[in-house]
PDB file of C-alpha atoms in Angstrom:
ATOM      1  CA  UNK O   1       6.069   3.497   1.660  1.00  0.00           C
ATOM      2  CA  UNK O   2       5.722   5.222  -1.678  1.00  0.00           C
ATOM      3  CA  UNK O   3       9.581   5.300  -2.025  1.00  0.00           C
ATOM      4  CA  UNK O   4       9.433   1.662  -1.721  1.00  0.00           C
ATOM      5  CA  UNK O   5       6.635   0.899  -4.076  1.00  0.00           C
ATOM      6  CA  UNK O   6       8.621   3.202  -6.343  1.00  0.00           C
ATOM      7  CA  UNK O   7      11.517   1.093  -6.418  1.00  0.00           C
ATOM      8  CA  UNK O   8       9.681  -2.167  -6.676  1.00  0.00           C
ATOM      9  CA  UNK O   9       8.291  -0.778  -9.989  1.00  0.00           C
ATOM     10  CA  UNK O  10      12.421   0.055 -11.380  1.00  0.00           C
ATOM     11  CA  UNK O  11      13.179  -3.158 -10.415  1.00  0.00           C
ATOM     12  CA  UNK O  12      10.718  -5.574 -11.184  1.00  0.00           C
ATOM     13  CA  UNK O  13       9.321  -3.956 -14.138  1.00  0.00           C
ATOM     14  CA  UNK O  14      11.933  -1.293 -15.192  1.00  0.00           C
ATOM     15  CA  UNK O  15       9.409   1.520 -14.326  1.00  0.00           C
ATOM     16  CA  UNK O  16      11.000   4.940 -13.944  1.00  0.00           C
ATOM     17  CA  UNK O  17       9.039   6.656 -11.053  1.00  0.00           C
ATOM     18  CA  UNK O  18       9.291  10.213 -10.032  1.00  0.00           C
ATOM     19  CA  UNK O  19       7.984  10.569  -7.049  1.00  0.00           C
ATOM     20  CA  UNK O  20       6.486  14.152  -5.987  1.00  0.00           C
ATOM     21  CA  UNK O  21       5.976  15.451  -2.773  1.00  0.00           C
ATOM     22  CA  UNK O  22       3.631  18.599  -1.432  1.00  0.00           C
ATOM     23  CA  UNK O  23       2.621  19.937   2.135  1.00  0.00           C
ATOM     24  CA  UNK O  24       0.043  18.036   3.814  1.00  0.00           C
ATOM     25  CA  UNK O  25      -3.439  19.340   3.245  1.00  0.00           C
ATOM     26  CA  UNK O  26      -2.629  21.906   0.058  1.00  0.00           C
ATOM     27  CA  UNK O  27      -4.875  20.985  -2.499  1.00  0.00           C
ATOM     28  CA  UNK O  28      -3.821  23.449  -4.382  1.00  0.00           C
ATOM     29  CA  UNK O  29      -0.246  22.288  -5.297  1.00  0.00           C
ATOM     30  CA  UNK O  30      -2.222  19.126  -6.528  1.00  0.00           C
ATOM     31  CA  UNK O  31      -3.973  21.149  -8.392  1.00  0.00           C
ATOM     32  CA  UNK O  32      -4.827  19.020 -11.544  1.00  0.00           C
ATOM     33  CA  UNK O  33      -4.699  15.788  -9.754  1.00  0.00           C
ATOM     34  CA  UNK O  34      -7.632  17.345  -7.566  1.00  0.00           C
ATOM     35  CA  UNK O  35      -9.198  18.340 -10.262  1.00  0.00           C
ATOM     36  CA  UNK O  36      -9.606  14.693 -12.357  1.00  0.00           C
ATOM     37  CA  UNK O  37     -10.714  13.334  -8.748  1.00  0.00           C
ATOM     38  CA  UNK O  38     -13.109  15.743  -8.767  1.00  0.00           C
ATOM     39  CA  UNK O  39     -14.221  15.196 -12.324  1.00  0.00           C
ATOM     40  CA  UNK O  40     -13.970  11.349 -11.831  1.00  0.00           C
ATOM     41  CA  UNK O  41     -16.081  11.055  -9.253  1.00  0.00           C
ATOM     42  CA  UNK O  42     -18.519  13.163 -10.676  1.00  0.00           C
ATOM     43  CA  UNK O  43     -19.031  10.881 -13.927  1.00  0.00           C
ATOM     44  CA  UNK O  44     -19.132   7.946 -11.790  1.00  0.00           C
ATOM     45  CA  UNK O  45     -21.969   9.279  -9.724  1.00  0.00           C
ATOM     46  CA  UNK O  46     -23.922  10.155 -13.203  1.00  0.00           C
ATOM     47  CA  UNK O  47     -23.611   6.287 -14.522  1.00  0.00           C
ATOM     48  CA  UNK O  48     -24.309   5.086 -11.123  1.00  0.00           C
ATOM     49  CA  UNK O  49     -27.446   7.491 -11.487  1.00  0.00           C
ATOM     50  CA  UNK O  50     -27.980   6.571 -14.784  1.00  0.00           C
ATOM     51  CA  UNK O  51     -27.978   2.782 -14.480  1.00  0.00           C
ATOM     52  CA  UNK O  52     -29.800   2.827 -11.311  1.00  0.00           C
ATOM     53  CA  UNK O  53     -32.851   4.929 -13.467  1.00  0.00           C
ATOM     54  CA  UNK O  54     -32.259   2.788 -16.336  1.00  0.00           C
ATOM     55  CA  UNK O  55     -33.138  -0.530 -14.335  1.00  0.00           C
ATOM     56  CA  UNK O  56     -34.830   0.880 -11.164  1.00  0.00           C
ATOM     57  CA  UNK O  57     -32.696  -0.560  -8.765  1.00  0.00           C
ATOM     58  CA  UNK O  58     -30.241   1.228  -5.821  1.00  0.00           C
ATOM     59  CA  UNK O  59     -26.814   0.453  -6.362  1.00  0.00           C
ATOM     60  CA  UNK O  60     -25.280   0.187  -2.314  1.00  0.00           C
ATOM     61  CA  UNK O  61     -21.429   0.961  -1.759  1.00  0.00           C
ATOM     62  CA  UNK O  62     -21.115  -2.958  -2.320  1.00  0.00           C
ATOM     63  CA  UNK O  63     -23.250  -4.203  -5.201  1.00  0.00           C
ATOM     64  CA  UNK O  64     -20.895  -6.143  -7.940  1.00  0.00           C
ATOM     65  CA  UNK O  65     -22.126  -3.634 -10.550  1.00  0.00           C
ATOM     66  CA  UNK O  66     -20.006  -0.633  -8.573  1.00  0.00           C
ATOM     67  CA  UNK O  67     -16.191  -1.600  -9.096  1.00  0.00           C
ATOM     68  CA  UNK O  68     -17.463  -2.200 -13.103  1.00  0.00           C
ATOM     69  CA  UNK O  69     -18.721   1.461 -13.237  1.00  0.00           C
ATOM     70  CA  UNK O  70     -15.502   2.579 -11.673  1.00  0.00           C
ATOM     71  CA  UNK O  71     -14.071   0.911 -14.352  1.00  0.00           C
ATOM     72  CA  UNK O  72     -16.110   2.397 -16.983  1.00  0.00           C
ATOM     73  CA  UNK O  73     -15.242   5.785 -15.935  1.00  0.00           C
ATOM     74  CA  UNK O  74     -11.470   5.499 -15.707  1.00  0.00           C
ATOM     75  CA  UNK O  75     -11.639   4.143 -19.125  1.00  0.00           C
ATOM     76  CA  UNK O  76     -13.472   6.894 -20.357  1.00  0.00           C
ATOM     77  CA  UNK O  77     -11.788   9.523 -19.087  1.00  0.00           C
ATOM     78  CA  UNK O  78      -8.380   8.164 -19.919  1.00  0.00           C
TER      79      UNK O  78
END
């Protein structure tokens, strides 16, 4: 599957994609890829927090307000 979505990006929109591999379950040859998941979740749980202080409301798993906060994050942290 990821072989395939690899060559959909060469082809369609020249992308070169190198795809890397590691043993099921190490999370420590992902090493820094676990470590920005770690770190992006994080942040995202501190706006949630913060926003959900800010205008005393909950925020559920499917309030419109969620995938915009995900957003926000990635943005900052890239």
């Amino acid at each position: 599957l990821v072989e395939r979505a690899a060559a959909v990006c060469r082809l369609t929109h020249g992308i070169d994609v190198i795809v890397e591999t590691t043993s099921k379950g190490d999370s420590n040859a992902n090493g820094a890829a676990e470590v920005a998941a770690k770190e992006t979740k994080a942040k995202i749980r501190t706006v949630k927090a913060a926003v959900e202080a800010l205008l005393n409301v909950r925020i559920g798993p499917a309030h419109p307000i969620l995938p915009w906060i995900v957003r926000h994050v990635a943005q900052i942290v890239t």
